[in-house]
Tab-separated table of C-alpha atoms and ligand atoms in Angstrom:
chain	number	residue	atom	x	y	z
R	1	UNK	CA	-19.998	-37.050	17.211
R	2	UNK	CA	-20.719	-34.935	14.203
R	3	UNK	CA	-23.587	-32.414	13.032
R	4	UNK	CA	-22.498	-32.726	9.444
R	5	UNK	CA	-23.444	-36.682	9.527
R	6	UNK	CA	-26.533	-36.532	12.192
R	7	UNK	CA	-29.996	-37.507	9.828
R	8	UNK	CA	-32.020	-35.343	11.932
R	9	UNK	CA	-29.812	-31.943	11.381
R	10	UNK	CA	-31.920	-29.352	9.987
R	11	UNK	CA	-29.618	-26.799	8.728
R	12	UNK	CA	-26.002	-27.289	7.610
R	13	UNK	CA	-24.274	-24.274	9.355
R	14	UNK	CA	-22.468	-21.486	6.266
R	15	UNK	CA	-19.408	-22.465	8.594
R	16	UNK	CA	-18.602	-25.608	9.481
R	17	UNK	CA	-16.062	-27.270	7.954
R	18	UNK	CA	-14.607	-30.870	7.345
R	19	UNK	CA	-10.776	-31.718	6.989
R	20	UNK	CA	-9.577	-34.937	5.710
R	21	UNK	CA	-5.559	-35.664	6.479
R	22	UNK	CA	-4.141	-38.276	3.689
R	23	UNK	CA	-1.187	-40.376	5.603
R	24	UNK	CA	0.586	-43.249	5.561
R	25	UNK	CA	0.910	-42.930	9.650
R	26	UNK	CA	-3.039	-42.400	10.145
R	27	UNK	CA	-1.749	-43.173	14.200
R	28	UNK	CA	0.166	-40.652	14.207
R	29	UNK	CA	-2.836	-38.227	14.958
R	30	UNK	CA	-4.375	-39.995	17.656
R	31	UNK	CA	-3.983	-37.381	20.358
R	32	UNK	CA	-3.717	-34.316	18.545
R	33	UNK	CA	-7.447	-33.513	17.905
R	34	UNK	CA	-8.533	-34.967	21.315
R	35	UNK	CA	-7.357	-31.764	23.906
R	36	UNK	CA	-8.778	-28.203	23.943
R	37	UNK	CA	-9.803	-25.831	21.678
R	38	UNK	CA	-9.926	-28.889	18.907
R	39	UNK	CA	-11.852	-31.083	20.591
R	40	UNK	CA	-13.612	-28.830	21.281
R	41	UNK	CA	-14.531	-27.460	18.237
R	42	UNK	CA	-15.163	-31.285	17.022
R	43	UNK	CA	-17.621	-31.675	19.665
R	44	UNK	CA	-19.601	-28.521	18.830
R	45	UNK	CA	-19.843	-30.130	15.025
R	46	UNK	CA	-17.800	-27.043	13.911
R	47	UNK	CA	-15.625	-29.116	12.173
R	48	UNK	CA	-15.126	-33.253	11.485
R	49	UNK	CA	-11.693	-34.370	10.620
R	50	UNK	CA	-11.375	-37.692	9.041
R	51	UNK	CA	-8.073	-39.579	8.558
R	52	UNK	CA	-7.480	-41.662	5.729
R	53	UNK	CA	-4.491	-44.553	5.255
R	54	UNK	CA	-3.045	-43.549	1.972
R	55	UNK	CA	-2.088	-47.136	1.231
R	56	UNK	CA	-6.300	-47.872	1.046
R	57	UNK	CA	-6.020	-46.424	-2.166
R	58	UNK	CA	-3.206	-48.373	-3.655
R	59	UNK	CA	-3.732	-50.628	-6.335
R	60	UNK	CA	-1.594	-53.478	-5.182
R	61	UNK	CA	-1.897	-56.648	-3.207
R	62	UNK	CA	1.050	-54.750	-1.512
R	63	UNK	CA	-0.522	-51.348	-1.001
R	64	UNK	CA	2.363	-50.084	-2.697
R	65	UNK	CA	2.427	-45.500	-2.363
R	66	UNK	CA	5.860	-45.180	-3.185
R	67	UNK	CA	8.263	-46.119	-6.063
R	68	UNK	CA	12.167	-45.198	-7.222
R	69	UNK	CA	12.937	-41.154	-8.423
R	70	UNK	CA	12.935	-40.928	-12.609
R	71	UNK	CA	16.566	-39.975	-13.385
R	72	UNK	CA	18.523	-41.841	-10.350
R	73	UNK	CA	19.026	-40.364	-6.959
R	74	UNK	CA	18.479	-41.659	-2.961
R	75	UNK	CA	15.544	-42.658	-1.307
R	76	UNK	CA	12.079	-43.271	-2.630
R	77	UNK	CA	9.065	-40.567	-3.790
R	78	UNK	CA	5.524	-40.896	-3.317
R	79	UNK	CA	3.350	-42.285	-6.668
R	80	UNK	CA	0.718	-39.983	-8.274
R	81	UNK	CA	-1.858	-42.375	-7.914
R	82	UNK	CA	-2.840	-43.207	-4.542
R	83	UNK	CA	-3.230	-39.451	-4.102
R	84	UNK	CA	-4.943	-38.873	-7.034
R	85	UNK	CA	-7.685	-41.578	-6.333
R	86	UNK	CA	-7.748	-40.937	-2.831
R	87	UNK	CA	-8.400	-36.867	-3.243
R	88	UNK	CA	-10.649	-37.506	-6.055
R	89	UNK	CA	-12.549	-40.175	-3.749
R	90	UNK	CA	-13.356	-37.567	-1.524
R	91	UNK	CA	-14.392	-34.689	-3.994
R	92	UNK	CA	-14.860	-35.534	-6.986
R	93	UNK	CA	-12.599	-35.022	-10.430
R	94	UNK	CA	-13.693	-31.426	-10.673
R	95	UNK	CA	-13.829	-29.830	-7.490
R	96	UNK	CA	-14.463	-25.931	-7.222
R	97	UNK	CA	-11.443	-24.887	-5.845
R	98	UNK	CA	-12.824	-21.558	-3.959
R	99	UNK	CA	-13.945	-24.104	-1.945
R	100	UNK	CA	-12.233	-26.899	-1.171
R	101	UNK	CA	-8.518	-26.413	-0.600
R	102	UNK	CA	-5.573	-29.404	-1.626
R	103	UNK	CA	-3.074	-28.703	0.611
R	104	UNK	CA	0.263	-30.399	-0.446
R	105	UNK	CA	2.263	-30.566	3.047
R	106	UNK	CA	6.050	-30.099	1.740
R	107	UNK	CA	9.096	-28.695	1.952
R	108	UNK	CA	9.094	-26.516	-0.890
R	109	UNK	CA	5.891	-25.392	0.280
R	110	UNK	CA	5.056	-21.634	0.789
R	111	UNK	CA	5.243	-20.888	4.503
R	112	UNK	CA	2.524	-21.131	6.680
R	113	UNK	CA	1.422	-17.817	8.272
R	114	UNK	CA	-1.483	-16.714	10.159
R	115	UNK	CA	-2.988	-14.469	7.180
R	116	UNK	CA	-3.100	-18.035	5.439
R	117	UNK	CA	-4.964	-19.813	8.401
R	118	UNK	CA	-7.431	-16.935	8.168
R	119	UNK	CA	-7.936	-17.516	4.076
R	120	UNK	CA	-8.357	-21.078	4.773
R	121	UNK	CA	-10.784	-20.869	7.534
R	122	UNK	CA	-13.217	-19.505	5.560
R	123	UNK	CA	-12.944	-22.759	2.834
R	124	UNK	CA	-15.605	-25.344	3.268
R	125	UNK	CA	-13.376	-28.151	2.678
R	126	UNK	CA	-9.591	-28.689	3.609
R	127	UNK	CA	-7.475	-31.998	1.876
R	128	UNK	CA	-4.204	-32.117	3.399
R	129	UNK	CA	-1.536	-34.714	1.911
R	130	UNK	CA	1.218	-35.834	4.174
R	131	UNK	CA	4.287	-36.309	1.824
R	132	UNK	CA	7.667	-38.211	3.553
R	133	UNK	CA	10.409	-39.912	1.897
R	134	UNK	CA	12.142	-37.606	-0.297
R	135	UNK	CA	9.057	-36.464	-1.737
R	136	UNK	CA	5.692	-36.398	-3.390
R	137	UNK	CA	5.595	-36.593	-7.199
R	138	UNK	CA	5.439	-33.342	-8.909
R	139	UNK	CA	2.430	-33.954	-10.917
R	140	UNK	CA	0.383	-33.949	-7.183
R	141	UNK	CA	1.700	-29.893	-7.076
R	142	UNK	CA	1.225	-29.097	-10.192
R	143	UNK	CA	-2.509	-30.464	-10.970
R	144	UNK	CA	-4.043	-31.859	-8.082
R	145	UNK	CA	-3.185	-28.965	-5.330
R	146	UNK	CA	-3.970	-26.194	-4.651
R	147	UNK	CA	-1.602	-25.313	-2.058
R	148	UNK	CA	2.000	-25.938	-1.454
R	149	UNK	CA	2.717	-25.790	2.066
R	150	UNK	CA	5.680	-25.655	4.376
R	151	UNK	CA	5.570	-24.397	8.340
R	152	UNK	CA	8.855	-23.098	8.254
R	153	UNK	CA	12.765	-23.540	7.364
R	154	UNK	CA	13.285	-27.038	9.193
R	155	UNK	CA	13.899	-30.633	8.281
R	156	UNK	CA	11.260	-32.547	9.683
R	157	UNK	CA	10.901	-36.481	8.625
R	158	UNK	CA	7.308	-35.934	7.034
R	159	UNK	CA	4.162	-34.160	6.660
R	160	UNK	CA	2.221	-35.099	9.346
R	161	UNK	CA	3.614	-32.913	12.288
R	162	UNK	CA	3.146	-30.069	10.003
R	163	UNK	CA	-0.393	-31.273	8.551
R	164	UNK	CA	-1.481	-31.126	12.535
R	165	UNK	CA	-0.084	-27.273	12.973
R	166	UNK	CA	-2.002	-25.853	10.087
R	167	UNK	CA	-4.987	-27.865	11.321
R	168	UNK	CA	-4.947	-26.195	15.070
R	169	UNK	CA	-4.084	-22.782	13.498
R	170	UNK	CA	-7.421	-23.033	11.374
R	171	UNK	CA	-9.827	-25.007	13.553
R	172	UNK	CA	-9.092	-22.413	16.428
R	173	UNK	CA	-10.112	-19.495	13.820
R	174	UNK	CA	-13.704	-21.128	13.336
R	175	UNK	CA	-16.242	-19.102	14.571
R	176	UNK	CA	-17.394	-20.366	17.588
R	177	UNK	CA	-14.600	-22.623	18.563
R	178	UNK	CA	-12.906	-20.017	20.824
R	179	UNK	CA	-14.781	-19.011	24.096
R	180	UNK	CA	-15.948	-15.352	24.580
R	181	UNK	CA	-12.954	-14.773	27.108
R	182	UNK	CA	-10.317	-16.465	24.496
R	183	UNK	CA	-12.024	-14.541	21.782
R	184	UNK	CA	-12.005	-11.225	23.300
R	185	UNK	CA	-8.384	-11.529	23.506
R	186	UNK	CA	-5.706	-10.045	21.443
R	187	UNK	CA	-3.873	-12.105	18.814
R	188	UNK	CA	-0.189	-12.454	19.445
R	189	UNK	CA	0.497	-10.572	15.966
R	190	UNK	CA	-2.763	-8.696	15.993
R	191	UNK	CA	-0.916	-5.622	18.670
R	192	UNK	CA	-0.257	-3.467	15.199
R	193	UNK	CA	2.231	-6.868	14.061
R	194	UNK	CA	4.334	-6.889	17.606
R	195	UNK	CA	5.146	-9.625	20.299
R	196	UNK	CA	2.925	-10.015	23.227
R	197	UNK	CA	4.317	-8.499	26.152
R	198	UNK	CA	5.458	-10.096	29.187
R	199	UNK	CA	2.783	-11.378	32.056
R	200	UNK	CA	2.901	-12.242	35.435
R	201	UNK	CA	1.317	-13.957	37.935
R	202	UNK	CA	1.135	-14.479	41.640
R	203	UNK	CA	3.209	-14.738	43.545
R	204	UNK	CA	4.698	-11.251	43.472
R	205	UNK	CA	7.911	-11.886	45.019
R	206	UNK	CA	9.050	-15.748	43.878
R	207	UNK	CA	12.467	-16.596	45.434
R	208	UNK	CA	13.135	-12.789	45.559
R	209	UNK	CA	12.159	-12.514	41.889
R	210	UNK	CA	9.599	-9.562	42.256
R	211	UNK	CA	7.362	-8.906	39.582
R	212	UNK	CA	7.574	-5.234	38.421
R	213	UNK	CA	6.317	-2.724	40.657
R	214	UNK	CA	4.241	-1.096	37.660
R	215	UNK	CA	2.080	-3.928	37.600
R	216	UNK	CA	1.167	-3.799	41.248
R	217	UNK	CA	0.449	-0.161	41.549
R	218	UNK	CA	-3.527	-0.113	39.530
R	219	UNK	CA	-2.149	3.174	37.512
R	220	UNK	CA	-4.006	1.764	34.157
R	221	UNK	CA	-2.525	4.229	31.940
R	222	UNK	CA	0.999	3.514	33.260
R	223	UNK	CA	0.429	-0.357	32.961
R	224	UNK	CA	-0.683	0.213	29.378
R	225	UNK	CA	2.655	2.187	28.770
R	226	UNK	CA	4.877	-0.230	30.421
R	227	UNK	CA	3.608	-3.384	28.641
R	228	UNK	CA	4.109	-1.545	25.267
R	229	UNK	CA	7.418	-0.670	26.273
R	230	UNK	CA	8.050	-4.000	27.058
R	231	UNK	CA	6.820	-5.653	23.718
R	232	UNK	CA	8.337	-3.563	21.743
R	233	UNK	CA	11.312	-4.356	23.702
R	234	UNK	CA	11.248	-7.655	23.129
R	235	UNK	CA	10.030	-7.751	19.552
R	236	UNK	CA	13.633	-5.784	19.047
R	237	UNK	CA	15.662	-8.208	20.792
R	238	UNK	CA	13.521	-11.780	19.481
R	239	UNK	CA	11.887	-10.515	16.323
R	240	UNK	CA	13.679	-7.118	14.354
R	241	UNK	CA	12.023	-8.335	10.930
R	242	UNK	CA	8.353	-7.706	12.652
R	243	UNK	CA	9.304	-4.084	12.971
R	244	UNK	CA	9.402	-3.465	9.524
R	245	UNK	CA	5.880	-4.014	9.088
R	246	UNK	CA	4.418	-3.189	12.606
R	247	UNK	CA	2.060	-0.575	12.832
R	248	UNK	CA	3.621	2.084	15.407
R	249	UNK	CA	2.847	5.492	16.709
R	250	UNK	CA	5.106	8.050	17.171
R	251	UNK	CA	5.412	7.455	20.717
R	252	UNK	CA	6.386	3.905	20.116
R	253	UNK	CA	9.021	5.175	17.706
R	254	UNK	CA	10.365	7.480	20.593
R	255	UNK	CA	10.563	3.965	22.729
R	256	UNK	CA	12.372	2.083	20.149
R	257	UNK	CA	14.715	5.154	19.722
R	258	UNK	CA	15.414	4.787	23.329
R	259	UNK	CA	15.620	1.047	23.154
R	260	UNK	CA	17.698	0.731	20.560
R	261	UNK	CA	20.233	3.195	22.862
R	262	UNK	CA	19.918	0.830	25.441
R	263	UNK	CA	21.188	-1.825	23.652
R	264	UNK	CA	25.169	-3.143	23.138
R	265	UNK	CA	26.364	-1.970	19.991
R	266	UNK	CA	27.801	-4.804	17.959
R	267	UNK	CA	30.916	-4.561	15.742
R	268	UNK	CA	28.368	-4.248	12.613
R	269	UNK	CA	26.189	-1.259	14.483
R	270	UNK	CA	29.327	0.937	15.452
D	1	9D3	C1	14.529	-29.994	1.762
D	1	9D3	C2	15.177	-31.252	2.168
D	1	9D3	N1	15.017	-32.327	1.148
D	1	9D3	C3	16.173	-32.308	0.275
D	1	9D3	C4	17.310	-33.176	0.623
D	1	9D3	C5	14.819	-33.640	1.790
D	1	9D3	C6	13.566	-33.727	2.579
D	1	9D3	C7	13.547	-33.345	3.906
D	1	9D3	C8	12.380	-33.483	4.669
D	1	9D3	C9	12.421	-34.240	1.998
D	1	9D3	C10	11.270	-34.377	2.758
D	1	9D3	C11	11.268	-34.021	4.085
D	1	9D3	C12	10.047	-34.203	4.900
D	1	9D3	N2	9.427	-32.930	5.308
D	1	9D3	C13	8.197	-32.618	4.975
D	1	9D3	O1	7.543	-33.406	4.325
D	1	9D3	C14	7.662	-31.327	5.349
D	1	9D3	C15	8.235	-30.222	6.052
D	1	9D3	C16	9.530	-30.009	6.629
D	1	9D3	O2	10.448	-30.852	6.620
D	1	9D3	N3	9.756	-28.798	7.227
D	1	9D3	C17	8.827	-27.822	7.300
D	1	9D3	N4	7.619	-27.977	6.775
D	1	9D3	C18	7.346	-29.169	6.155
D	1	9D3	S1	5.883	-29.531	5.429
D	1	9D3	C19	6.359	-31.042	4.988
């Protein structure tokens, strides 16, 4: 059920937003878009996602979207065409490209961060292009995208797995998609660019695991201390790059001094 299709809609909302995913595997995203925040956010008419089988916009009897690499080498690469006609299906030949956003889902993408999501949340209109094989022809990248996207420095078999990350990331950043208890809460990288820190629940003593006394004892202030402690703690052991950029007092400073004590020195830090 969508808004953006519904006759009888009066105004079109300055934030809802439709996706289309370009695939050959349009099954692939059956379940994805059907649980939480998503489906959610689909139900509300926030945003409408529409798959699309690349191979519908083949020319062939065969439906043929991929073809030999120019100059020899393994495997097969993606034709301009299909993609070309299917993007240009959807939006036009000249598209304003403040707006809509041709994301090119490959490995020598940028990576995927959550400043990005936040850019892209604010487009009207997302393309995403599922490349596999050993690629996508260049000429998609250079004059038909607008993005070159990657979610990180893995070999995955295709496009799609990533095309549904950047999806959730965004769709969750619509306004109105989160509920007022989700959206009162901190982002993970929001805490000044540090980890969460560690939670518990009941029960307080699981097979003589206790869960620190801190937590137990209602001193707020001392809570607040501990958990800051303890994500800066773990943002030193897990994620060291993230301190170089965090934004810490000078009592957290004191803490990672102290931290950074704690831990075993390594041949390289003695
Ligand atoms: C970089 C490796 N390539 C050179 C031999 C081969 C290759 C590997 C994986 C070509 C395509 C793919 C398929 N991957 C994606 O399309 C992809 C991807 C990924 O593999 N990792 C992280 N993000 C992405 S976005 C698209």
């Amino acid at each position: 059920m969508s808004r953006r299709g519904d006759p009888h809609r009066v105004s079109r909302s300055a934030t809802d937003m439709r996706i289309d995913i370009l695939t050959i595997f349009p099954e692939m995203f059956r379940g994805p878009f059907d649980y939480g925040i998503v489906r959610r956010a689909r139900e509300r008419g926030l945003v409408e996602i529409v798959v699309h089988d690349l191979r519908t916009f083949a020319m062939d009897k065969h439906r043929t979207v991929d073809d030999r690499p120019f100059g020899g080498g393994e495997g097969m690469v993606f034709k301009p065409e299909p993609i070309f006609r299917a993007v240009e299906s959807l939006v036009g030949e000249q598209f304003d490209r403040e707006r809509v956003a041709v994301i090119l889902l490959t490995p020598q993408g940028r990576v995927f961060t959550q400043a990005m999501a936040e850019q892209l949340a604010a487009r009207e209109r997302l393309i995403l292009i599922c490349g596999r094989y050993e690629g996508v022809d260049e000429r998609v990248a250079e004059h038909l995208a607008t993005h070159e996207l990657s979610i990180g420095d893995y070999v995955l078999t295709g496009g799609e797995i990533p095309a549904m990350v950047i999806v959730e990331a965004i769709v969750r950043l619509l306004p109105g998609a989160l509920h007022r208890a989700e959206s009162a809460r901190r982002e993970s990288f929001a805490e000044g660019g540090i980890l969460d820190y560690p939670q518990y629940t009941r029960p307080a003593d699981f097979r003589g695991l206790r869960v620190p006394e801190v937590l137990l004892s209602g001193h707020h202030a001392e809570i607040a201390r501990w958990r800051r402690r303890m994500a800066l703690a773990k943002t030193l052991r897990n994620r060291p790059d993230l301190l170089e950029k965090a934004v810490l007092s000078e009592e957290d400073r004191r803490l990672l001094e102290d931290l950074q004590g704690a831990l075993p020195k390594t041949s390289e830090s003695r």
